CSV table of C-alpha atoms in Angstrom, one decimal:
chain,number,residue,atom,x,y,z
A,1,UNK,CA,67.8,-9.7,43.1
A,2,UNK,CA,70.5,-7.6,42.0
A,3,UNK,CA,73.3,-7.9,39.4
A,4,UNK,CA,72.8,-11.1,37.5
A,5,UNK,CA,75.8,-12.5,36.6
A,6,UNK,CA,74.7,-13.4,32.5
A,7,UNK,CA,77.5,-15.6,32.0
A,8,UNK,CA,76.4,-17.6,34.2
A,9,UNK,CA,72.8,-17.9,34.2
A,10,UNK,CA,71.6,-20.7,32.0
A,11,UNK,CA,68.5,-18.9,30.9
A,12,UNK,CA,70.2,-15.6,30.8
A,13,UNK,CA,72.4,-16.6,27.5
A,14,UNK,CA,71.0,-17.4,24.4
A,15,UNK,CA,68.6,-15.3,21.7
A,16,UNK,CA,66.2,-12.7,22.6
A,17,UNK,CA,63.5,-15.0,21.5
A,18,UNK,CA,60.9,-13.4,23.7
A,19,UNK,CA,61.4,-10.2,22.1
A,20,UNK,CA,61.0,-11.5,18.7
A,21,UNK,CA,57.5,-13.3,19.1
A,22,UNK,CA,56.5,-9.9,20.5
A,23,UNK,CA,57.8,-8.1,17.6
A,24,UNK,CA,56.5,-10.9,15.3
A,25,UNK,CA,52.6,-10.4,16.9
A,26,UNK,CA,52.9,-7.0,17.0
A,27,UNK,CA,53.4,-7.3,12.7
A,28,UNK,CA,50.9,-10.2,12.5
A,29,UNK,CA,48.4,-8.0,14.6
A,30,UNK,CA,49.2,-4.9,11.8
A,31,UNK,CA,49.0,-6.8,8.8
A,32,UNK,CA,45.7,-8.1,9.8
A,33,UNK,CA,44.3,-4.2,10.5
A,34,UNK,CA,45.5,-4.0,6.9
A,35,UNK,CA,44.2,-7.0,5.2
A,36,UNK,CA,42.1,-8.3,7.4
A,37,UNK,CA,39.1,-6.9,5.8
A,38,UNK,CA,39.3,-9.2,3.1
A,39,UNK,CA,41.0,-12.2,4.2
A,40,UNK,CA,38.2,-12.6,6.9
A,41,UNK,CA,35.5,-12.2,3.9
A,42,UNK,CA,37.1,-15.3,2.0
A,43,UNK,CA,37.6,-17.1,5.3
A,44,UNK,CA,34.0,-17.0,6.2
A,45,UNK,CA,33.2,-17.5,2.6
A,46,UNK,CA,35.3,-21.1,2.4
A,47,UNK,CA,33.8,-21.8,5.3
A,48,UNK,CA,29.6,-21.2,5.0
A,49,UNK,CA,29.2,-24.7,4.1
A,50,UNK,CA,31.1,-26.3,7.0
A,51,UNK,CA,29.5,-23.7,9.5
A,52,UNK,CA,26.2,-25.0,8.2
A,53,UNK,CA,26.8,-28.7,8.8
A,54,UNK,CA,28.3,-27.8,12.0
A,55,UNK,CA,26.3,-30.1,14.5
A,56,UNK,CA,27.9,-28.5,17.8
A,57,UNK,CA,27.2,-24.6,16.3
A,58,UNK,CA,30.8,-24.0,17.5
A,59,UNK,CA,31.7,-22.5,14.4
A,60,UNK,CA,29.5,-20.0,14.5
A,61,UNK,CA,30.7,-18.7,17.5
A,62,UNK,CA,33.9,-18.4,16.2
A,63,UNK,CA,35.2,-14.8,15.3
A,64,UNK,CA,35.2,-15.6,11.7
A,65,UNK,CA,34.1,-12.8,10.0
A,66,UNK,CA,30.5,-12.0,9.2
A,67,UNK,CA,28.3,-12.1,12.2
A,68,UNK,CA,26.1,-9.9,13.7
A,69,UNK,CA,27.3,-8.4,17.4
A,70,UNK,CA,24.0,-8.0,20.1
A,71,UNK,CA,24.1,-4.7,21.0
A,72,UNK,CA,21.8,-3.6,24.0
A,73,UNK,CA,21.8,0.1,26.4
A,74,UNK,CA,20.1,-1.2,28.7
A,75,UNK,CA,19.1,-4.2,30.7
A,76,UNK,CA,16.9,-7.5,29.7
A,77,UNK,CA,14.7,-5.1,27.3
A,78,UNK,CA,11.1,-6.9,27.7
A,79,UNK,CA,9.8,-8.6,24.4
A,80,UNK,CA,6.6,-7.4,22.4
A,81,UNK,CA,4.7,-9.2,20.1
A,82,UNK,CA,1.7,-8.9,17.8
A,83,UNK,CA,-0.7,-8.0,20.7
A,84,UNK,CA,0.9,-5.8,22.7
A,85,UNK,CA,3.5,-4.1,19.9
A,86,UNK,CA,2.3,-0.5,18.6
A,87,UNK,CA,4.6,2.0,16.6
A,88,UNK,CA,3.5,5.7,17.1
A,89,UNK,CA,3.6,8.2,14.8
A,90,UNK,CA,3.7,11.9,16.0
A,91,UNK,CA,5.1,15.0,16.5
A,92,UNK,CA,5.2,18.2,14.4
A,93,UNK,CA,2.0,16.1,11.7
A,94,UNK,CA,-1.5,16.8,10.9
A,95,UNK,CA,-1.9,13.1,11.3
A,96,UNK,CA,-0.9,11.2,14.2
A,97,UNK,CA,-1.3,7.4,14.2
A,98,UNK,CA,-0.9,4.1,16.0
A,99,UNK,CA,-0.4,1.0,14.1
A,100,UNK,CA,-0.4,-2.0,15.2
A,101,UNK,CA,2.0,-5.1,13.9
A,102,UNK,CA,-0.8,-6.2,10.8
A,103,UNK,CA,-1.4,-2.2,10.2
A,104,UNK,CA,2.4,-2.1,9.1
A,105,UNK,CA,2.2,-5.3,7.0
A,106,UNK,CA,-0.7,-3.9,5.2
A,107,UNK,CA,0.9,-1.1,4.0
A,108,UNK,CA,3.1,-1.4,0.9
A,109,UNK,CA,6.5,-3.0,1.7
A,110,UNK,CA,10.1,-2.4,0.1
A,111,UNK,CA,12.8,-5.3,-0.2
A,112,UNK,CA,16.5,-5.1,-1.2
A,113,UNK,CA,19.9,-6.6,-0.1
A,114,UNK,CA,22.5,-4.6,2.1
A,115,UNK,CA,25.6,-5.0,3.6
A,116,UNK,CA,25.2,-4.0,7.4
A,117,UNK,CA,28.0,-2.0,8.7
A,118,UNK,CA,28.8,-1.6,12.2
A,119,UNK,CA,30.7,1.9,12.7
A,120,UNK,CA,33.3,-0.1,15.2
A,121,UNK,CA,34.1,-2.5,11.6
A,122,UNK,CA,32.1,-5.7,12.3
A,123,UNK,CA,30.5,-6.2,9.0
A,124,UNK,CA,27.7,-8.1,8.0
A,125,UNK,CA,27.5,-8.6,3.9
A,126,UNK,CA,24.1,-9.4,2.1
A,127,UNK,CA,21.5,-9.1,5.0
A,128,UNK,CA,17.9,-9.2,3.1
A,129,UNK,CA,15.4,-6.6,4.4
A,130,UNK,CA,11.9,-6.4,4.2
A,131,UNK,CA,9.6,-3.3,5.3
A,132,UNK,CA,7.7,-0.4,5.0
A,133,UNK,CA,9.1,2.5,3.7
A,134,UNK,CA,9.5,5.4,6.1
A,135,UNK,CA,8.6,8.0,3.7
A,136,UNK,CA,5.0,6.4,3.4
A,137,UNK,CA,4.7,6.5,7.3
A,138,UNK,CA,5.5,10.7,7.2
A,139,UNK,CA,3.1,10.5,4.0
A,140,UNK,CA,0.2,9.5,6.1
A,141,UNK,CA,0.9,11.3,8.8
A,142,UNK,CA,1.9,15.0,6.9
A,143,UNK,CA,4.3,16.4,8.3
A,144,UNK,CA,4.2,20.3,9.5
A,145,UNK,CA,6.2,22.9,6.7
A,146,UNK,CA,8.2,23.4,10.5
A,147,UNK,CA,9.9,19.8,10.7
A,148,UNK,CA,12.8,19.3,9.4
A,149,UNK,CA,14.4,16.4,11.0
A,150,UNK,CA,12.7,12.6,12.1
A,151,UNK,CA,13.0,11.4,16.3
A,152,UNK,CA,13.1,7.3,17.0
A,153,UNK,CA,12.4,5.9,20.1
A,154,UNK,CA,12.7,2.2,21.8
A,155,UNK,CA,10.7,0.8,23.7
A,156,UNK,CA,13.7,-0.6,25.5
A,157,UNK,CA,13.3,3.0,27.6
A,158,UNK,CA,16.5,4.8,26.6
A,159,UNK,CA,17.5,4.7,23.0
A,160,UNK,CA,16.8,7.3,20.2
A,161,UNK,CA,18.3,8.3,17.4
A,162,UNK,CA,17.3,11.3,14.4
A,163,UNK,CA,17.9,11.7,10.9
A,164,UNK,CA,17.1,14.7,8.6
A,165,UNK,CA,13.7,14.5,6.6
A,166,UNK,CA,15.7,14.0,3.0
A,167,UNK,CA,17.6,10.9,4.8
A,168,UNK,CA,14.0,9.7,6.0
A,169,UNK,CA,12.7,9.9,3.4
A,170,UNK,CA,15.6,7.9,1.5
A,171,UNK,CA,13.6,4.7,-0.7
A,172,UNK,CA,16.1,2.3,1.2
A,173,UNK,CA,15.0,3.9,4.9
A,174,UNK,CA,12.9,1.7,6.3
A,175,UNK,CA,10.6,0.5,9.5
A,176,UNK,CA,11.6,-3.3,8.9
A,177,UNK,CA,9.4,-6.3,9.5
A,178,UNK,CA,11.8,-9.0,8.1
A,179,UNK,CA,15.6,-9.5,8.1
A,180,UNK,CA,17.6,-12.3,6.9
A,181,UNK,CA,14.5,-14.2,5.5
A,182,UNK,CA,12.4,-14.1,8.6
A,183,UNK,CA,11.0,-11.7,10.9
A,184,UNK,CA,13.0,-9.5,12.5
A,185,UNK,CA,13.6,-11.3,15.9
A,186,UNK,CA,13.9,-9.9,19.4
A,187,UNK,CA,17.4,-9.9,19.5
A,188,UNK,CA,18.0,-8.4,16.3
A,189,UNK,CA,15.6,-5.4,17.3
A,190,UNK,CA,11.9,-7.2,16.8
A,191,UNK,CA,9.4,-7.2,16.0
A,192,UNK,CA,9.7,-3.9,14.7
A,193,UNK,CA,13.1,-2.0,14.0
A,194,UNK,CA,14.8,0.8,11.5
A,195,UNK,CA,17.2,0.1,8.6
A,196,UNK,CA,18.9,2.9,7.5
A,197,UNK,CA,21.0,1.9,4.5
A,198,UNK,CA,23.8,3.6,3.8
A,199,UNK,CA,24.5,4.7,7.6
A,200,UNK,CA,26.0,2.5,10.6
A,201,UNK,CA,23.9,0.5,12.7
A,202,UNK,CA,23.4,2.8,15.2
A,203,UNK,CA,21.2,5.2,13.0
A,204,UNK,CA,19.0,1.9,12.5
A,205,UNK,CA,17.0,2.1,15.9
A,206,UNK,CA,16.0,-1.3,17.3
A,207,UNK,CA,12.9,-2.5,19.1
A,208,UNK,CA,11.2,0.7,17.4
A,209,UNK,CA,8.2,2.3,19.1
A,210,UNK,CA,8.0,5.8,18.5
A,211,UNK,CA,8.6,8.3,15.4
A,212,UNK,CA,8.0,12.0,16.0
A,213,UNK,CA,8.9,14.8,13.1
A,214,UNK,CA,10.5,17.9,15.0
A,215,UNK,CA,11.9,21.1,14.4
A,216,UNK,CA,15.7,20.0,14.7
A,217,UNK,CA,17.7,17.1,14.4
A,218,UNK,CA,17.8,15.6,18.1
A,219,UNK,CA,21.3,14.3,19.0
A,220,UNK,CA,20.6,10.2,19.7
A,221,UNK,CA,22.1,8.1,22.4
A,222,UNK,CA,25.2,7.2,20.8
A,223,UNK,CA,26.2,10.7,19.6
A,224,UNK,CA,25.8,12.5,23.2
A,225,UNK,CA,28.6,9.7,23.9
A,226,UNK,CA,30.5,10.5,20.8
A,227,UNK,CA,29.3,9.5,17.3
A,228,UNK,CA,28.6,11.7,14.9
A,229,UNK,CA,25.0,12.5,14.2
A,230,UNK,CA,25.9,11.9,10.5
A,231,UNK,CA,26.3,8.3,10.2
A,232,UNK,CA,26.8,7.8,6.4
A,233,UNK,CA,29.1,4.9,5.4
A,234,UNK,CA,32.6,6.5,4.2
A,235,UNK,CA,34.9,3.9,2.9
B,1,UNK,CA,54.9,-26.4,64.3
B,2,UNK,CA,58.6,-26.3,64.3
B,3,UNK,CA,59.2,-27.6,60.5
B,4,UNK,CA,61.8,-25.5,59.5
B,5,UNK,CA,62.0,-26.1,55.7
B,6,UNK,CA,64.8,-24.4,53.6
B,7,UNK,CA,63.5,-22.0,51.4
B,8,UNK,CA,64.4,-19.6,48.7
B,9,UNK,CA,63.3,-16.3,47.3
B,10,UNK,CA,61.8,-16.2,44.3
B,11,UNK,CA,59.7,-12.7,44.0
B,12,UNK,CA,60.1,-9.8,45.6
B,13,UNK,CA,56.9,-7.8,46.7
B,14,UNK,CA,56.9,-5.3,43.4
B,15,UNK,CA,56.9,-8.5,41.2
B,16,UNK,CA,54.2,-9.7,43.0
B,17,UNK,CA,52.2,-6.7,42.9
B,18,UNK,CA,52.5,-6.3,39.5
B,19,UNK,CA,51.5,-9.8,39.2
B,20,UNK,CA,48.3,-9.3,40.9
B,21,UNK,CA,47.2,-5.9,39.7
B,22,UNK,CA,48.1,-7.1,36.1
B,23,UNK,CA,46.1,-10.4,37.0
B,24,UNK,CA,43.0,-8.3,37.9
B,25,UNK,CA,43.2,-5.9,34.7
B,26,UNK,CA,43.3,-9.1,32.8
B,27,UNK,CA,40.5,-10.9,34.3
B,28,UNK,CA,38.1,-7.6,33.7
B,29,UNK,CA,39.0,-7.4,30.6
B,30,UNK,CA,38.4,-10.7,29.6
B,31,UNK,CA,35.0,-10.9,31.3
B,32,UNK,CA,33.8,-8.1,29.9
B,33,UNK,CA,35.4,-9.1,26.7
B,34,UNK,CA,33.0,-12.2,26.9
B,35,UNK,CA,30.2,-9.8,27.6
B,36,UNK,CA,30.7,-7.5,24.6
B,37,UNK,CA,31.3,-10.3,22.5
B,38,UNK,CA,28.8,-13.4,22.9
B,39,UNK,CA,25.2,-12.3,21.5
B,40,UNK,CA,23.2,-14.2,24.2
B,41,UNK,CA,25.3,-12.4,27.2
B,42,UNK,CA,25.3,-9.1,25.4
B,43,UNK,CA,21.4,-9.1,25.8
B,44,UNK,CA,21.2,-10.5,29.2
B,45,UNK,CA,23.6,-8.1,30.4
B,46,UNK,CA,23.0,-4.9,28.5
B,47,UNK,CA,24.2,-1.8,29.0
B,48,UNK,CA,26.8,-1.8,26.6
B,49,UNK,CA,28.5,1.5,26.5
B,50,UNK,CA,28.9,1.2,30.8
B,51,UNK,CA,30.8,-2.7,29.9
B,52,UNK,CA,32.5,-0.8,26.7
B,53,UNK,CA,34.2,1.7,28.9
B,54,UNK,CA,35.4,-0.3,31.7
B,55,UNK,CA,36.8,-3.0,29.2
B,56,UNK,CA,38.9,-0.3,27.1
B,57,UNK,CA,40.1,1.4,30.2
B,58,UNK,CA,41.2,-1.3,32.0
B,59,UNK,CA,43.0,-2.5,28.6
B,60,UNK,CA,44.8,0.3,28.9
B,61,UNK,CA,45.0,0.6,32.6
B,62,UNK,CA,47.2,-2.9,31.7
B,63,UNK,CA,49.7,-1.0,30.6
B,64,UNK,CA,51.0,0.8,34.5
B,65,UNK,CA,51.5,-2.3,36.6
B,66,UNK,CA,53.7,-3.3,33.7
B,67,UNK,CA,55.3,-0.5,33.0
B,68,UNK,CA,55.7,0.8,36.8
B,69,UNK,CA,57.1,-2.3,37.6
B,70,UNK,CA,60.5,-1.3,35.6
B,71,UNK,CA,61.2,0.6,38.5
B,72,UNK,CA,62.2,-2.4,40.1
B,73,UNK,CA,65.6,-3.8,39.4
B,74,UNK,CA,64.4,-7.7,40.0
B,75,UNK,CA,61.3,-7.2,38.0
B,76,UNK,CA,63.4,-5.7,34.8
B,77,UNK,CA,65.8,-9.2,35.7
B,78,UNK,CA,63.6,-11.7,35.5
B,79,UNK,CA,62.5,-9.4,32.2
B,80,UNK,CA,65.9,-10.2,30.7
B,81,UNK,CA,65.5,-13.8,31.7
B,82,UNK,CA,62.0,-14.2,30.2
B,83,UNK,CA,63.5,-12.3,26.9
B,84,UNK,CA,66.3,-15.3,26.2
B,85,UNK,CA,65.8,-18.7,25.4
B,86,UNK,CA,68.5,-20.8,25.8
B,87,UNK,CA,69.4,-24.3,23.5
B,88,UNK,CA,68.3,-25.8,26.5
B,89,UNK,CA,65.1,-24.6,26.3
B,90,UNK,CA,64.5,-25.6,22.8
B,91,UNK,CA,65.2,-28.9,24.1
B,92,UNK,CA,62.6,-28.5,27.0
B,93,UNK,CA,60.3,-27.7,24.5
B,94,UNK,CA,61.0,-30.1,21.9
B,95,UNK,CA,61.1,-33.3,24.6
B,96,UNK,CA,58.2,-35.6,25.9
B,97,UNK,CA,59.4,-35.8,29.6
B,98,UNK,CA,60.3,-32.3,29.7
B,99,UNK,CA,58.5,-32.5,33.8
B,100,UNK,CA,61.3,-35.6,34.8
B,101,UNK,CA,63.7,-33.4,36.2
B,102,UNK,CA,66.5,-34.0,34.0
B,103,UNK,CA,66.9,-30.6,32.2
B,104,UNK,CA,68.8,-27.3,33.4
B,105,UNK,CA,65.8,-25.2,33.7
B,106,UNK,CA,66.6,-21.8,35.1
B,107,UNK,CA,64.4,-19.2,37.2
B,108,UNK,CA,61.4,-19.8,34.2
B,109,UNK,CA,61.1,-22.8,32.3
B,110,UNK,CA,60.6,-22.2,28.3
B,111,UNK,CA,57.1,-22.8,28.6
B,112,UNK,CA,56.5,-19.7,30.8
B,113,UNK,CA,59.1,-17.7,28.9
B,114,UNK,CA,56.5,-18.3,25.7
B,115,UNK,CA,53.7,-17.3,27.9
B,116,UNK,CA,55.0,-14.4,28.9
B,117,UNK,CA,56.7,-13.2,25.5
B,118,UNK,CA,52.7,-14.5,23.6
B,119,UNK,CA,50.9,-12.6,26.3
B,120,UNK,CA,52.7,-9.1,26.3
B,121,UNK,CA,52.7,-9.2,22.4
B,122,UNK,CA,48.6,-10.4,22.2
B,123,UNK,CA,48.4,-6.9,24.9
B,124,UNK,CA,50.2,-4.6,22.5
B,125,UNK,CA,48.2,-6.1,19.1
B,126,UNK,CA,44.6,-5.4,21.7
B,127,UNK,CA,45.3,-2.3,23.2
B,128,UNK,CA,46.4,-1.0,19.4
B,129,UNK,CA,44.1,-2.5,17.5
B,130,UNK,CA,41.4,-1.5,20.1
B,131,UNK,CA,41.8,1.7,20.2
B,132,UNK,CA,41.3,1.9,16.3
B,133,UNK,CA,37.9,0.6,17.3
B,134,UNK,CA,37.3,3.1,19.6
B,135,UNK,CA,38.2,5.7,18.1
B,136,UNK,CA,36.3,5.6,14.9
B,137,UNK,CA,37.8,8.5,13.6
B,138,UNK,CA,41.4,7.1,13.3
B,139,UNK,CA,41.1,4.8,10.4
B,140,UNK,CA,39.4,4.4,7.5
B,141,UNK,CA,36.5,1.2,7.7
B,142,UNK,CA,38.3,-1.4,6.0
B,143,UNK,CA,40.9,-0.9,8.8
B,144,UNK,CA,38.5,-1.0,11.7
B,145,UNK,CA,37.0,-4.0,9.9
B,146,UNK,CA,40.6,-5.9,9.8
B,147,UNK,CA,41.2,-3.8,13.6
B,148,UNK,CA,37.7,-5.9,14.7
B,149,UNK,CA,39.2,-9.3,13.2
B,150,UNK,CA,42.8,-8.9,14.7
B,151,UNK,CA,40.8,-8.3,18.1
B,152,UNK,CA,38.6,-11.2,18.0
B,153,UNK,CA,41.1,-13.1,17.0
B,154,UNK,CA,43.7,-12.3,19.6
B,155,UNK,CA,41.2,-11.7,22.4
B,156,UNK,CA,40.5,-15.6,21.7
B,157,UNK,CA,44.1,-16.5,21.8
B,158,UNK,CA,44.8,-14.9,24.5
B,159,UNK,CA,42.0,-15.7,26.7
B,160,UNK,CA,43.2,-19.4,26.2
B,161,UNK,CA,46.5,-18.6,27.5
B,162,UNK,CA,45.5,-17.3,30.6
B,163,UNK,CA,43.3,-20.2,31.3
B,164,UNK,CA,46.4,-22.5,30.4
B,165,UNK,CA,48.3,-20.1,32.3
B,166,UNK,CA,45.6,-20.4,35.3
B,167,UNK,CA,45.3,-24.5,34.3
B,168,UNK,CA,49.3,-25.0,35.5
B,169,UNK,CA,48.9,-22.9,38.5
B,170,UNK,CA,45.8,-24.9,39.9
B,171,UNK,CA,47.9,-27.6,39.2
B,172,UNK,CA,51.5,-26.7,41.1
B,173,UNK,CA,50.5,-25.4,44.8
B,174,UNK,CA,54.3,-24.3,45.5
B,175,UNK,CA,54.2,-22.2,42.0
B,176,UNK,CA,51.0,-20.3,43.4
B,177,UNK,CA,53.1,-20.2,46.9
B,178,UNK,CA,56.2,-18.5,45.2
B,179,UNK,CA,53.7,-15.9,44.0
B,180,UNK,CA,52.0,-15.4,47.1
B,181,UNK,CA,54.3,-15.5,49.9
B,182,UNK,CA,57.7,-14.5,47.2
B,183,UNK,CA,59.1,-17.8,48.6
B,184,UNK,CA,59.3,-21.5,47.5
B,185,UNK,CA,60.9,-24.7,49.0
B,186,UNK,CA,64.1,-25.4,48.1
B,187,UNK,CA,63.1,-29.2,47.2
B,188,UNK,CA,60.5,-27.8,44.5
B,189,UNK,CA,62.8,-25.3,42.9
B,190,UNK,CA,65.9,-27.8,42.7
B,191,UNK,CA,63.1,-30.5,40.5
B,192,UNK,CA,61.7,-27.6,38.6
B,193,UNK,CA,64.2,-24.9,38.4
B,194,UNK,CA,67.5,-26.7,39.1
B,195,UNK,CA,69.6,-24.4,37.0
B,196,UNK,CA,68.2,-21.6,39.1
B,197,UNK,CA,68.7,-22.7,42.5
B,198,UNK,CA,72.7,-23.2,41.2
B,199,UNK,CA,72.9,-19.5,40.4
B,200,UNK,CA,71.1,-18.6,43.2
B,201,UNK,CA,73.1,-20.5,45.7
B,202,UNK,CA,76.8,-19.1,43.6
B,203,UNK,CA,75.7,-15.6,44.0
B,204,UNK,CA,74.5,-16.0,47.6
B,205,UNK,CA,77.7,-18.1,48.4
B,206,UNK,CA,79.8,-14.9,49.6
B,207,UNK,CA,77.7,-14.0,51.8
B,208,UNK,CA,75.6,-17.2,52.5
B,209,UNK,CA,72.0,-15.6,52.5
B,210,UNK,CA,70.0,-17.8,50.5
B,211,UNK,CA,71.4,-21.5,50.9
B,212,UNK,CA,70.9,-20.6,54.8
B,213,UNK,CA,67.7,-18.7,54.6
B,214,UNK,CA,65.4,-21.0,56.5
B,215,UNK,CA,61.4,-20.5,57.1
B,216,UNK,CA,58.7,-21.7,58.7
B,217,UNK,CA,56.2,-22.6,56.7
């Protein structure tokens, strides 16, 4: 098709209307990076009770704001539960230790109310946390004048992550039994995960299994694929 | 055998190309989309970082088919005719029997000249604000938090476009034919495209190509 004749094309005349809604999304699209933030909170906050009553669960499946995004590295990552769950403490300590799911829950527990920040944006607000402080882990296990840093595993095979000892030993870093008024579920990270408040969610290791005190901080999964090892919250 | 049934041209092979290579893109990027996005999938399927990169760079791979195509004088055309809507499209749009025949619809009806213009804007806002979520470094949070919602939101949108888009197809065998083969029968294009078979036929009239272009189909 070559030289189109506009004068005489029916659909060649008339206003660039296409070019307009393009335009139109393309400012929809920015004002929404802009605002967006907070019109999604009052969105999701007008509709809570709706969402709750919401026979079908449709809603919630809706990209209306707050709500938790599954992440997993690897495949189907195999549940554990109170039998066959154990968290190991090692590394550079005096005292290394296994403890089982009602060994943690013995131990003195920590509760407060976060907002849970993905690094990507997502955004959950008010998430309720329950578990034992890490610092009283590295207590019991006393760690080597040598270590300076903390190593997480998974015991979905491939994650890890680090944080320096003063960050461990933070009151609000955590090994968490409980989230959002329950235990912490499978696909939330169960039954035994990190919260790191104050970082993004990929310094809070899920499905936790290991903790090992080492010499250096150990670059996790996320940062040898570009994240910053330092994963504090900057507005 | 033997049914010679008069045809005309309606894409040449670079529009068609682009159309299928664009189709592809769009399809991996929605799957994967689905995958990144809806919890119980994200688990079954894992491996996020491996679905993360081959959803952004097909988002952005979107971007050559359409742009390469330019290079093609009929593909920036039927740009142009996409771009304008006519009063008789607003009419098309506006009426009930819209499908009876009776309106001058050119190469595109308004209904695809919406699609089109809807689509290419939802690709700019999802390739920009995608790339903000990327790269984390770009924006401050706030932004990637209202970048995130913009995505969801327009990744929705358009992912119910392309199913309506895909819904009509399934639904008109000649339309899939025009984009296949580049040719349609003359009898569908004079009840769906009337206006367009008139300009086709006045342009071709010198040298009588298209009115006689016959083909066995």
């Amino acid at each position: 098709m070559d030289d189109v004749d506009r004068s005489r094309t029916p659909d060649a005349s008339g206003a660039p209307v296409g070019r307009r809604v393009v335009l139109g999304l393309v400012g929809l699209g920015a004002a929404g990076v802009v605002g967006g933030a907070s019109f999604s909170r009052r969105l999701s906050e007008w509709l809570a009770p709706v969402e709750l009553r919401d026979p079908t669960g449709l809603i919630a499946t809706l990209p209306l704001g707050p709500a938790f995004r599954f992440y997993s590295v690897t495949g189907v990552v195999e549940p554990r539960d109170e039998a066959s769950y154990r968290l190991e403490v090692g590394g550079l300590v005096a005292e290394p230790a296994t403890y089982g799911l009602a060994d943690l829950r013995a131990l003195p527990q920590t509760e407060f109310t976060s907002d849970f920040h993905c690094v990507t944006g997502w955004v959950v607000p008010g998430v309720h946390w329950v578990g034992v402080p890490l610092s009283e882990l590295l207590d019991r296990a006393r760690p080597a004048a040598s270590a300076t840093a903390v190593r997480f595993r998974s015991f979905d095979g491939t994650y890890t992550e680090s944080l320096g000892l003063e960050d461990a030993r933070a009151a609000r870093t955590i090994v968490a039994l409980e989230m959002l008024d329950g235990p912490v579920s499978h696909d939330h990270g169960g039954p035994v995960r990190m919260y790191v408040d104050g970082q993004y969610g990929y310094k809070s290791t899920k499905w936790l299994s290991a903790i090992e005190l080492t010499e250096d901080e150990v670059p996790g999964y996320w940062e040898h694929r570009g994240y910053d090892v330092d994963g504090t919250i900057r507005g | 055998m033997g049914d010679v049934v008069a045809t005309l041209a309606r894409f040449t092979p670079a529009e068609r190309w682009v159309h299928r290579v664009t189709g592809l893109l769009m399809a991996t990027c929605l799957v994967t989309a689905f995958v990144l996005y809806y919890g119980p999938v994200s688990l079954a399927v894992g491996h996020r970082h491996a679905v993360e990169l081959v959803h952004v760079w097909a988002g952005y791979a979107l971007a050559a088919p359409l742009l390469l195509g330019l290079l093609s004088p009929a593909y920036r055309a039927d740009l142009g005719l996409l771009n304008r809507f006519s009063r008789e499209d607003w009419r098309w749009l506006r009426s009930r029997d819209r499908r009876d025949g009776s309106f001058d619809v050119g190469k595109f009806n308004a209904g695809q000249k919406l699609n089109a213009a809807l689509t290419a804007g939802s690709v700019v806002v999802l390739v920009g604000t995608g790339t903000l979520m990327f790269w984390t470094g770009l924006v401050r949070l706030a932004w990637r938090t209202g970048a995130t919602f913009v995505h969801d939101w327009f990744a929705l949108a358009l992912g119910l476009l392309v199913l309506g888009h895909l819904w009509f197809a399934m639904a008109d065998p000649e339309a899939r034919a025009g984009m296949r083969t580049g040719v349609v029968r003359r009898s569908w294009a004079l009840k769906e495209h009337r206006a367009w078979v008139r300009t086709a036929d006045g342009r071709a009239a010198p040298s009588g190509t298209a009115r006689g272009r016959a083909r066995r189909r």
